[in-house]
Short mmCIF file of C-alpha atoms and ligand atoms in Angstrom, two decimals:
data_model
loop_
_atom_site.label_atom_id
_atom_site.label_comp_id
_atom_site.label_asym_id
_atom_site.label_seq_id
_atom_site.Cartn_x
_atom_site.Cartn_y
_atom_site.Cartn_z
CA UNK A 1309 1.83 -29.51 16.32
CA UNK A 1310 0.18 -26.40 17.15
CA UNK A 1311 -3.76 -25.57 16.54
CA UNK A 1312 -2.66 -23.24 13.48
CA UNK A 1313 -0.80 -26.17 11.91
CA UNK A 1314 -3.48 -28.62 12.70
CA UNK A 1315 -6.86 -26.76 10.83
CA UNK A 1316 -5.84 -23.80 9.85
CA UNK A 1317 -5.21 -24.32 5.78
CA UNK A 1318 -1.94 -24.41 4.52
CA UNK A 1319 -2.54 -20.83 2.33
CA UNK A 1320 -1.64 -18.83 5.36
CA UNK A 1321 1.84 -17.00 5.28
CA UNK A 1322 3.14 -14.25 7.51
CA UNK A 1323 2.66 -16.62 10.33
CA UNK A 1324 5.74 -18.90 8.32
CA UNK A 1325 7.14 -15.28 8.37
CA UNK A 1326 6.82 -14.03 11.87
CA UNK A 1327 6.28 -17.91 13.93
CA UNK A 1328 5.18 -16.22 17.15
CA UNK A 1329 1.53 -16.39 18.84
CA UNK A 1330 0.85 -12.78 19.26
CA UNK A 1331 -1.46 -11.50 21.56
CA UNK A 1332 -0.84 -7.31 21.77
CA UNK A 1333 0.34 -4.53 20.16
CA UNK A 1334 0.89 -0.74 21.38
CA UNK A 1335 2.62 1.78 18.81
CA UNK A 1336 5.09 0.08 17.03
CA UNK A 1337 5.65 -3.17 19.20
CA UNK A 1338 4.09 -6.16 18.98
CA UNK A 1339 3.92 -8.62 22.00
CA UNK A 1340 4.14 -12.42 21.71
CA UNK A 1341 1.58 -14.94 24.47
CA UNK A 1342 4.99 -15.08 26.38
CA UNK A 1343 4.66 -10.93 26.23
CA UNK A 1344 8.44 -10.64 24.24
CA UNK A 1345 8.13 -7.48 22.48
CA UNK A 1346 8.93 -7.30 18.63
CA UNK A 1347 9.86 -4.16 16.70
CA UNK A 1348 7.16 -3.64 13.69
CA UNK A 1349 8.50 -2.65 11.02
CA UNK A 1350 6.17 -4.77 8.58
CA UNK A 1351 2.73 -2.79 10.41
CA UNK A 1352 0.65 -5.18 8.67
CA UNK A 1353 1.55 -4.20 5.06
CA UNK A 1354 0.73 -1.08 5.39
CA UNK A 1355 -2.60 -0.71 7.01
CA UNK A 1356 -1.28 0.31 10.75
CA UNK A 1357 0.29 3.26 9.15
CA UNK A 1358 -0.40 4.97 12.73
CA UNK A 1359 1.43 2.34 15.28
CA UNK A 1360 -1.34 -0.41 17.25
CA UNK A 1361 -4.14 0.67 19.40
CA UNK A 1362 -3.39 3.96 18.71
CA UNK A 1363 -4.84 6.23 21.88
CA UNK A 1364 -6.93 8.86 20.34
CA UNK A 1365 -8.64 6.43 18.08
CA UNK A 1366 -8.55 3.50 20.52
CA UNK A 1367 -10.85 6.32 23.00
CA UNK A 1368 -12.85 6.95 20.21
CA UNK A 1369 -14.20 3.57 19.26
CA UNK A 1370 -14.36 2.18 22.93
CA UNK A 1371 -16.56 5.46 23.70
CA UNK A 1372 -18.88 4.48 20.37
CA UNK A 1373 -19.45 1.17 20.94
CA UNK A 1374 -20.60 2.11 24.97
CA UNK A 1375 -22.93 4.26 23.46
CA UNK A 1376 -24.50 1.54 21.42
CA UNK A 1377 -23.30 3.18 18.00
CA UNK A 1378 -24.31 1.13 14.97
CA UNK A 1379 -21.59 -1.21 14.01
CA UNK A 1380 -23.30 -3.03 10.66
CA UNK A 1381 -25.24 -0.74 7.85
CA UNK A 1382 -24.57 -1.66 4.13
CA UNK A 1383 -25.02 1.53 2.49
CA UNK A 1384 -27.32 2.91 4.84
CA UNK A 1385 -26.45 6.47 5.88
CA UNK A 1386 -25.46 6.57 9.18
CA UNK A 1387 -24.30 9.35 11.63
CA UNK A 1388 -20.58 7.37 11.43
CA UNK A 1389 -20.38 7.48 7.83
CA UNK A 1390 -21.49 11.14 7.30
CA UNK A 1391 -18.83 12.29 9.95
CA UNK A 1392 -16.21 10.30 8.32
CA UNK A 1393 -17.20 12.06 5.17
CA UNK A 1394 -17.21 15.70 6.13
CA UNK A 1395 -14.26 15.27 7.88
CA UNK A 1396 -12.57 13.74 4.51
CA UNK A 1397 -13.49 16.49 2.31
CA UNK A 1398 -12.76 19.02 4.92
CA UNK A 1399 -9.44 17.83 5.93
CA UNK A 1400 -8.32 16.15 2.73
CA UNK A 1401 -10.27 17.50 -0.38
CA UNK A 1402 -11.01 20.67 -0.13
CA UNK A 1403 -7.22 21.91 0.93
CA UNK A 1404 -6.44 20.07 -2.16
CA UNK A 1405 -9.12 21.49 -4.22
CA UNK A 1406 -10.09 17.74 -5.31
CA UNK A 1407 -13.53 17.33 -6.16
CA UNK A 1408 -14.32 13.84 -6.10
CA UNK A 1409 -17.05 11.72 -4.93
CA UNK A 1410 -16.47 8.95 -2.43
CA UNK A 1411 -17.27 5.12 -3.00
CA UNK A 1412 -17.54 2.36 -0.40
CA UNK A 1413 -16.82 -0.59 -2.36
CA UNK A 1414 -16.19 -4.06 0.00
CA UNK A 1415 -13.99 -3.23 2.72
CA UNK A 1416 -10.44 -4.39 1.47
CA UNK A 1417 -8.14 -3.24 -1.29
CA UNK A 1418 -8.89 -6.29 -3.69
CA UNK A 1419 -13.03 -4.32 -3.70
CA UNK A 1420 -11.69 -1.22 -4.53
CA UNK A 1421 -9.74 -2.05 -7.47
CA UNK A 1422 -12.59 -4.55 -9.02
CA UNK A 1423 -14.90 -1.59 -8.34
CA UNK A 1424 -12.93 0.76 -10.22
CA UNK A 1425 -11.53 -2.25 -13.20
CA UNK A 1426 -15.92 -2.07 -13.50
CA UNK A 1427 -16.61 1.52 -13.54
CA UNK A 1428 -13.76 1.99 -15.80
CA UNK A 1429 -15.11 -0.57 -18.76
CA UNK A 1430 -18.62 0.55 -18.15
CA UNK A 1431 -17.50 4.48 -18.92
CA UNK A 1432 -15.25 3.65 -21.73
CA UNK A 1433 -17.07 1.06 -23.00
CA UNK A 1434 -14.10 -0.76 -23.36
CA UNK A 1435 -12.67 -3.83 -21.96
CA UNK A 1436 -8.77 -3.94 -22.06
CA UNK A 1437 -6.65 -2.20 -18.72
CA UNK A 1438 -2.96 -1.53 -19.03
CA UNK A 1439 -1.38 -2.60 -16.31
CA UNK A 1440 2.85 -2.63 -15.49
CA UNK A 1441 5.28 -5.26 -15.05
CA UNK A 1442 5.91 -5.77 -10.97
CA UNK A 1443 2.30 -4.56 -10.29
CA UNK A 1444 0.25 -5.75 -7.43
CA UNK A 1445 -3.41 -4.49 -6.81
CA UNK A 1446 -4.98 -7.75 -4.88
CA UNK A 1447 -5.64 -11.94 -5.01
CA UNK A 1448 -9.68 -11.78 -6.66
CA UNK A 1449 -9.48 -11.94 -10.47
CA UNK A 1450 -9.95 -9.10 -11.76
CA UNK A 1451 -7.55 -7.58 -9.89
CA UNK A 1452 -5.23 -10.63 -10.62
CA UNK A 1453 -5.57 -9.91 -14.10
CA UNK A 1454 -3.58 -6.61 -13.77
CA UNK A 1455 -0.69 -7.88 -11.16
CA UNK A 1456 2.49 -8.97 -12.22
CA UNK A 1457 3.52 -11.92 -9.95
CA UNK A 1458 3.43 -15.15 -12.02
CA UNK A 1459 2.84 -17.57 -9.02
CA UNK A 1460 -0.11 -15.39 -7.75
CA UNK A 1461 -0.95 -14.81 -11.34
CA UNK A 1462 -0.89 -19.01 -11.38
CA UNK A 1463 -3.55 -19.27 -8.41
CA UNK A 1464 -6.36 -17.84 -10.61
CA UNK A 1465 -6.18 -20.97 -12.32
CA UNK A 1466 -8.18 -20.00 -15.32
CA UNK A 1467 -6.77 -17.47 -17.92
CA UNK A 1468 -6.15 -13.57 -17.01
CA UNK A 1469 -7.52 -11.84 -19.91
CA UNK A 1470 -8.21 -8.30 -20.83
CA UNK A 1471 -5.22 -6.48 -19.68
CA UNK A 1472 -1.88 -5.66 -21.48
CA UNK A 1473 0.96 -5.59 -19.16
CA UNK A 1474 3.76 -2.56 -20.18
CA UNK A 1475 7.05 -1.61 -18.71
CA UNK A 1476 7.29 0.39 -15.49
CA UNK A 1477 9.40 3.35 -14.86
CA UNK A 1478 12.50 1.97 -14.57
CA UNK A 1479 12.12 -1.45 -15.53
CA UNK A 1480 15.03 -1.50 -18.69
CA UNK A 1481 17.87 0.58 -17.67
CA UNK A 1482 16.84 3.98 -19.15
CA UNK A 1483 14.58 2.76 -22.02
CA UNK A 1484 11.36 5.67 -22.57
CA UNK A 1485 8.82 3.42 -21.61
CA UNK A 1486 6.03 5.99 -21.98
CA UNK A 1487 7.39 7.01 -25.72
CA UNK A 1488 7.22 2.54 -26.14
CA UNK A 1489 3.25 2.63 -24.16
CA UNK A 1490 2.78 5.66 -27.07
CA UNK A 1491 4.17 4.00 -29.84
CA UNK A 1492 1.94 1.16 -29.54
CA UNK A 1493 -1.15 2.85 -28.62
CA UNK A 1494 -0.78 5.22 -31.98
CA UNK A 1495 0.06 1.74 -34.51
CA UNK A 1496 -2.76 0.20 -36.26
CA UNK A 1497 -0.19 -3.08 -36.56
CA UNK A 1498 0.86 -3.10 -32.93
CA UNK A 1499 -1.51 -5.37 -31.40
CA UNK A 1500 -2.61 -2.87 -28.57
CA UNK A 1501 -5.92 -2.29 -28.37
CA UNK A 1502 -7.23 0.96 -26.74
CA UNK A 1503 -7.24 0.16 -22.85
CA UNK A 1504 -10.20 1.24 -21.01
CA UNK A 1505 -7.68 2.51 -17.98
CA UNK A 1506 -4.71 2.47 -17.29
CA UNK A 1507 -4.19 1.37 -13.56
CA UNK A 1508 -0.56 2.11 -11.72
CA UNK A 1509 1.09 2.12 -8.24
CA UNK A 1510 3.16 5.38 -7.41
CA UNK A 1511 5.27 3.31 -5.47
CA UNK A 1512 4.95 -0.40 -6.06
CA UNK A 1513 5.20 -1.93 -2.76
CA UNK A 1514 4.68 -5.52 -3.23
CA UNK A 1515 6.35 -5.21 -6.32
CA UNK A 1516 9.87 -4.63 -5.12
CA UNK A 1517 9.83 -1.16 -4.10
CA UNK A 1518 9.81 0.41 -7.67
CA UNK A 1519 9.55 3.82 -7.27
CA UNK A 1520 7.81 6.11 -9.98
CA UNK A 1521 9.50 9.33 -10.77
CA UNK A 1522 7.00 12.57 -11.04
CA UNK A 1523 7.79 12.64 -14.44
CA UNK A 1524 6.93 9.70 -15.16
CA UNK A 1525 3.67 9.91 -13.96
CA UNK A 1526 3.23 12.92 -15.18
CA UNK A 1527 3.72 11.40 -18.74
CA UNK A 1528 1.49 8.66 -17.92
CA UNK A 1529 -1.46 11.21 -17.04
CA UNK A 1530 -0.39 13.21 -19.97
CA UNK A 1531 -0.50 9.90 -22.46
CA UNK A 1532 -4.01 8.90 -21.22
CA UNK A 1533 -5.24 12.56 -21.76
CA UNK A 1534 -4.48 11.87 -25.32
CA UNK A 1535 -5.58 8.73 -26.02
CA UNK A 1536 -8.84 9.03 -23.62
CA UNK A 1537 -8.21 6.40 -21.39
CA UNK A 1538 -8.90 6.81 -17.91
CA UNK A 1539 -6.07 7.21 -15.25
CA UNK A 1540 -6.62 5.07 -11.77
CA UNK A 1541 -3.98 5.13 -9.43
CA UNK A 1542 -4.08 2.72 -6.49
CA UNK A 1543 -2.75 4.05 -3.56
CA UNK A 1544 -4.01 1.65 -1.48
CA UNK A 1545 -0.52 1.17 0.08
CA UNK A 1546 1.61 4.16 -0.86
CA UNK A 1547 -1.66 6.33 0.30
CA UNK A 1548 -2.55 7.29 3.85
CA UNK A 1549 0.49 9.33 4.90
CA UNK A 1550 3.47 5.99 3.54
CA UNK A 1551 5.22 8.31 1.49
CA UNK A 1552 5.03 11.52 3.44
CA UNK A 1553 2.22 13.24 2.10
CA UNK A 1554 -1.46 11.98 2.55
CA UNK A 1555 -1.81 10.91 -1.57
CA UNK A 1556 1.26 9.08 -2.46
CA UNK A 1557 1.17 11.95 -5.40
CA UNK A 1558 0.76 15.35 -3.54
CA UNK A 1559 2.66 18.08 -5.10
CA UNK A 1560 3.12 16.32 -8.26
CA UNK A 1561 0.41 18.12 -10.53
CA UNK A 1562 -1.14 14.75 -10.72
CA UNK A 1563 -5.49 14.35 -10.65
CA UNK A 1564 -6.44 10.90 -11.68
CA UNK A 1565 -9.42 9.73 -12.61
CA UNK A 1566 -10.61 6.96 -10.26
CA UNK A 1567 -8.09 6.88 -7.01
CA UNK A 1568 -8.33 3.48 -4.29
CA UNK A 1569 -7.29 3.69 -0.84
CA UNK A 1570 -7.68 1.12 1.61
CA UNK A 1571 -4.91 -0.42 3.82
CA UNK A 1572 -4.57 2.77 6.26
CA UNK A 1573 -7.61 4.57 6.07
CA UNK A 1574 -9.43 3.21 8.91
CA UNK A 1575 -6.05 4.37 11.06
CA UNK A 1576 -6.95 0.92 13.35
CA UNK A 1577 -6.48 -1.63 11.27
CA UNK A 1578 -9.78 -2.00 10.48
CA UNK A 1579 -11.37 -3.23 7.11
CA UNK A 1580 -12.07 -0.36 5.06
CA UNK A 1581 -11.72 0.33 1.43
CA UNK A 1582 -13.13 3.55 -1.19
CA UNK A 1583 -12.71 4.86 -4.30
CA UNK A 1584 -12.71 8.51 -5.73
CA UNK A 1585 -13.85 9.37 -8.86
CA UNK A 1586 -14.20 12.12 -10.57
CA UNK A 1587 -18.28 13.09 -10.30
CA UNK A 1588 -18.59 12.98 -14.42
CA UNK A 1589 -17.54 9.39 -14.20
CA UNK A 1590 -19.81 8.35 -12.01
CA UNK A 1591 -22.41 7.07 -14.10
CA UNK A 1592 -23.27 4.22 -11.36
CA UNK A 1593 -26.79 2.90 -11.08
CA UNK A 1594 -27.76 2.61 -8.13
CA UNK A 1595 -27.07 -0.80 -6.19
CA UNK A 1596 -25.10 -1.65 -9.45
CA UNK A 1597 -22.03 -2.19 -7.48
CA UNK A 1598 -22.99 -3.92 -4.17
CA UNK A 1599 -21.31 -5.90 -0.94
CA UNK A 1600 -22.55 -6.71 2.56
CA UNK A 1601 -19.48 -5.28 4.43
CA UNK A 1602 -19.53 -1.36 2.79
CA UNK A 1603 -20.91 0.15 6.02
CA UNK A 1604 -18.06 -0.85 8.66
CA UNK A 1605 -18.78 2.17 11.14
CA UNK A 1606 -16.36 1.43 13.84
CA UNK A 1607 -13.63 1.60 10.65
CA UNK A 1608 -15.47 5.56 10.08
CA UNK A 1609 -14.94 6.44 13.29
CA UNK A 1610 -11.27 5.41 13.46
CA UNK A 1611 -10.53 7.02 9.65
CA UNK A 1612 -12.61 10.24 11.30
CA UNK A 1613 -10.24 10.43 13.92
CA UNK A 1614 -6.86 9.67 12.09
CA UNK A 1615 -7.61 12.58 10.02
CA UNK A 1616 -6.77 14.61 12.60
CA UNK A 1617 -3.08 13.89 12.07
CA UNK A 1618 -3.54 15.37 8.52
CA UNK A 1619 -5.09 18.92 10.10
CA UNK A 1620 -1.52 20.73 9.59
CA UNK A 1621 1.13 19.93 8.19
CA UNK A 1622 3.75 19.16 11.07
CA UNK A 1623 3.09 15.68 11.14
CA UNK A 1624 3.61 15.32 6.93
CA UNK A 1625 6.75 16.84 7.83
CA UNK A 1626 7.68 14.61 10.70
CA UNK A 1627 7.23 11.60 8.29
CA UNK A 1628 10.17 13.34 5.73
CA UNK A 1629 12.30 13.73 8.57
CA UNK A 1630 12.19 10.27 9.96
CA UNK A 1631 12.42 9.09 6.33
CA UNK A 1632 15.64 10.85 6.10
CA UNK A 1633 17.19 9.10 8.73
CA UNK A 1634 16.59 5.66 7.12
CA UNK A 1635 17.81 6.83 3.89
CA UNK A 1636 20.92 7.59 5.11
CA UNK A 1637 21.22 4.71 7.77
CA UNK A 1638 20.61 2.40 4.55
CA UNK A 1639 22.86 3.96 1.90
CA UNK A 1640 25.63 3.68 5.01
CA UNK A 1641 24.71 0.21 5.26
CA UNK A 1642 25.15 -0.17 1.38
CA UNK A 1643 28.71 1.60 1.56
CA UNK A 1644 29.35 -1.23 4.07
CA UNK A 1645 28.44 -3.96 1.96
CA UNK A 1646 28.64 -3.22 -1.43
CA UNK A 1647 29.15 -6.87 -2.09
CA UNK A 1648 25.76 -7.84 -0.60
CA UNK A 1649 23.02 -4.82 -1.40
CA UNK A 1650 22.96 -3.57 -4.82
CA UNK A 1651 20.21 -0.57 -4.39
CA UNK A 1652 18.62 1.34 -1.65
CA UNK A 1653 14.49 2.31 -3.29
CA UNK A 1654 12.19 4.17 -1.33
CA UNK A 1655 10.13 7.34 -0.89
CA UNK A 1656 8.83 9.01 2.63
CA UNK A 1657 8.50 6.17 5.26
CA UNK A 1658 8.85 3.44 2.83
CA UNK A 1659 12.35 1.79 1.90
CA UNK A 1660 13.81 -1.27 0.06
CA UNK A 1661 17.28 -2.71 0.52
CA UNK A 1662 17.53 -4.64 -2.59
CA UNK A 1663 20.28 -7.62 -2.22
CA UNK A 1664 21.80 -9.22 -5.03
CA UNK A 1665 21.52 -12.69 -4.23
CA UNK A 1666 17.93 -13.95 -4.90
CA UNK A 1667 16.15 -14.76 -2.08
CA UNK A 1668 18.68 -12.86 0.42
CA UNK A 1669 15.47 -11.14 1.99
CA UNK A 1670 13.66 -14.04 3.22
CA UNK A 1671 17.07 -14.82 4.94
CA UNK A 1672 17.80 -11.61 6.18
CA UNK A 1673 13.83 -11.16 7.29
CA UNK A 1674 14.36 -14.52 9.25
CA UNK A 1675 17.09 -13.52 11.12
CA UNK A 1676 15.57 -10.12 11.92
CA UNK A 1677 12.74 -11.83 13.57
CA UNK A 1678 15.46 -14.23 15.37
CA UNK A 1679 16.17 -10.75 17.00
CA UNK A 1680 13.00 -9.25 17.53
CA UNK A 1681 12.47 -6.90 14.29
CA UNK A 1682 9.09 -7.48 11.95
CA UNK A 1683 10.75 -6.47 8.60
CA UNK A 1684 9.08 -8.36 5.21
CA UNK A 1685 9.77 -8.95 1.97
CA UNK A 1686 8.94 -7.89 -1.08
CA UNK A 1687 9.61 -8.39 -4.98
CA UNK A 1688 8.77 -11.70 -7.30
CA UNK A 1689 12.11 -12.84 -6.53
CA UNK A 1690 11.62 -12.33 -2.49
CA UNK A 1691 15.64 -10.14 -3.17
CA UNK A 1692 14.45 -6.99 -1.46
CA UNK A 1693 13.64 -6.41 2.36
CA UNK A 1694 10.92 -3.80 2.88
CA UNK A 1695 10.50 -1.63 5.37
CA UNK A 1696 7.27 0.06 6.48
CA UNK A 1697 8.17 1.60 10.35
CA UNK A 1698 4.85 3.33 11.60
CA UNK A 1699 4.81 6.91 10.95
CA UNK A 1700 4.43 7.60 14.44
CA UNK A 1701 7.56 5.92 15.23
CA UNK A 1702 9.83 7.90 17.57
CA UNK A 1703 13.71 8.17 16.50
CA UNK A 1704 15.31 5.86 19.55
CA UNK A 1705 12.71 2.75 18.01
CA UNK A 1706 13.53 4.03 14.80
CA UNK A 1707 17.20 3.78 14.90
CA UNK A 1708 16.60 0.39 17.43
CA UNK A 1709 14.79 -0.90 14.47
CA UNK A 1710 17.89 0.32 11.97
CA UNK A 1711 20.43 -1.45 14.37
CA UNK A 1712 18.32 -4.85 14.72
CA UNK A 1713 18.90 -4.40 10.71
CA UNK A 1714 22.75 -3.73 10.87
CA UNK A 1715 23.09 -6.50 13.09
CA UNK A 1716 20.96 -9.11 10.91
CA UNK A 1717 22.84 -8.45 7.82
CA UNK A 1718 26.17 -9.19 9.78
CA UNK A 1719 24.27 -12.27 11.49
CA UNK A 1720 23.59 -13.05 7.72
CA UNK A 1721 26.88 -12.42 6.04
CA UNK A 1722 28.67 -15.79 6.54
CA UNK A 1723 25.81 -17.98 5.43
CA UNK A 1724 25.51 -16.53 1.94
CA UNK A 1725 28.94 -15.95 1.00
CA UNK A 1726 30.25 -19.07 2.33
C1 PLP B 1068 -2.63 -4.63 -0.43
C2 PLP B 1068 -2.86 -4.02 -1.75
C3 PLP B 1068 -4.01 -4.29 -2.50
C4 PLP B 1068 -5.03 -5.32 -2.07
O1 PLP B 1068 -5.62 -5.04 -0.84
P1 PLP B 1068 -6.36 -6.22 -0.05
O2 PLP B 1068 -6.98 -5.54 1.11
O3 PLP B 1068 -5.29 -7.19 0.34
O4 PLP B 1068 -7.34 -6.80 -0.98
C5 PLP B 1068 -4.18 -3.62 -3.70
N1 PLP B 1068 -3.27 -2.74 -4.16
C6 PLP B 1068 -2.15 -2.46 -3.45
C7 PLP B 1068 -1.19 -1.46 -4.00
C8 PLP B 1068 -1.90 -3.10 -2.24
O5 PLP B 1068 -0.76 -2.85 -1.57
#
């Protein structure tokens, strides 16, 4: 029995995943106590969007901590914080012609959807949030309250109230779910009370890998426009460069009210979370919204730094490109096992392989770490393997990756169909 197994509690999970000891990462490798490299393809859900260690930010904070730079400062201002921010609105609002003011909520994704779920009610006045079926926006309860997953749903162990949960693009063959989300809003007799917000996930990552169409969202803005609810997108892990573009919903005519990023902002890994809102909404007192962990400077100066890769637009286009080449690895793959994978989801530099038999991807994810690739899962019914390759992946690692893949679901083949 090792140490983990001994004390650590029995809640933890990737390490049942991925059961290797691992010690360092550089780009997209991991390396195990026994230094056996593993392909990441999993880059910690999301939040090492830019590879491990990566150089330029890895310089950064070593040189910032030598000189004694403040690591701890609640909502203090600090020299950190303010560089982060110019370099924010210069690099990623102002292009955009987004005005917004920034929030530091707690430093995880959980923080910045309970900080916006607050704001939201305390605008409105208001209590209900409309959330959609497959959603996931973090493990406290208020954000429980608006995820979809029954057995996480289960943990709270108290009732999830509040919210209405409504159909996602997608989710009944080619039903109008915004026309049903209408209907209901504009009857007297329907049940549906006037939500606060409405909160949604561009790309649902945990949930599957459901991907919103632009219309779709588009209808969704347009639908809280007229009923006056307010519009928060969390793009906590579609955000930060996942789907190509720095907002998951660039180029899609889209401004939402309140928007939460976390997961790949610091660039390092680092524990970092904020919301934008739109500067009419926010009616905060001060010190109404509060938490110890807000001022994580060594997480500014790594998010100041990774915004260099957003300073022109080669490396947005270097993320479509790679993305291209797992699109059509995977629909290959699909061709070549039409028995096994049923859909191929996905947007920029994320992708699902959805498998028809339940609980295929935990299978398939297994035997991809047999050979060396971190690839997770991802829908309620654990059917889909999703994969989340660092952006700055090159294309031999990339197609390595792709082939570890191949090779898995041949590996696989006999033990399902048996
Ligand atoms: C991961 C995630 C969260 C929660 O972030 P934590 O840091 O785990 O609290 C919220 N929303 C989305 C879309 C996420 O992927």
């Amino acid at each position: 029995m090792n140490i983990f197994e001994e004390i650590e509690s029995e809640v933890r999970s990737y390490c049942r995943t991925f059961p290797a000891t691992f010690q360092k990462g550089k780009g997209c490798y991991l390396f195990d106590k026994e230094g056996n490299p593993y392909l990441d393809f999993f880059s910690g859900a999301g939040a090492l969007n830019y590879g491990h260690n990566p150089p330029s930010m890895k310089a950064r904070l070593l040189q910032y901590i030598e000189e004694n730079g403040i690591a701890h400062s609640l909502d203090m201002a600090t020299e950190a914080k303010g560089n982060f921010l110019e370099k924010f609105s210069e690099t990623i609002l102002k292009p955009r012609n987004m005005a917004y003011k920034v929030q530091f909520p707690g430093p995880t994704g959980t923080n910045a959807v309970e900080s916006s779920l607050k704001l939201a009610r305390k605008v409105t006045g208001r209590e209900k949030i409309l959330f959609f079926t497959q959603a996931f926006h973090g493990m406290t309860l208020g954000s429980l309250s608006i995820s979809g997953n029954a057995f996480k749903r289960g943990g709270a162990g108290l009732p999830l109230t509040n919210t209405v949960c409504m159909p996602y693009c997608g989710y009944m063959d080619d039903m109008d779910t915004i026309g049903y989300i209408d209907r209901l809003l504009k009857c007297s007799g329907s049940g549906v009370d006037l939500p606060a917000a409405v909160i949604v996930e561009t790309v649902q990552a945990e949930g599957g890998v459901n991907v919103a169409s632009k219309e779709w969202l588009k209808k969704l803005q347009a639908l809280c426009k007229k009923f006056g609810i307010l519009f928060i997108l969390d793009d906590i892990q579609a955000g930060c460069g996942r789907t190509g573009t720095f907002f998951s919903f660039d180029n899609m005519n889209i401004s939402p009210d309140i928007i939460c990023l976390s997961k790949s902002i610091s660039g390092y890994g680092l524990p970092m979370a904020l919301c934008l809102i739109k500067p009419e909404l926010d009616i905060w007192e001060p010190g109404e919204h509060n938490g110890t962990f807000r001022g994580n400077n060594m997480a500014f100066v790594t998010a100041t730094e990774a915004l260099k890769y957003w300073e022109s637009p080669a490396f947005s286009q270097e993320i479509f490109r790679k993305g291209l080449i797992v699109k059509e690895y995977l629909h290959n793959l699909m061709d070549s096992f039409p028995e096994k994978i049923k859909e191929i989801r996905g947007r920029g530099l994320i992708y699902g392989i959805v498998f028809r038999a339940e609980g295929h991807g935990s299978l398939l994810s297994s035997t991809c770490f047999e050979n060396q690739l971190l690839a997770e899962t991802s829908g309620a019914d654990s059917d889909v393997i999703k994969l989340l390759p660092p952006l700055t992946i090159n294309d031999e690692d990339l197609n390595k990756g792709l082939d570890i893949l191949k090779e898995s679901i041949l590996i696989t083949s006999g033990e399902v169909y048996a």
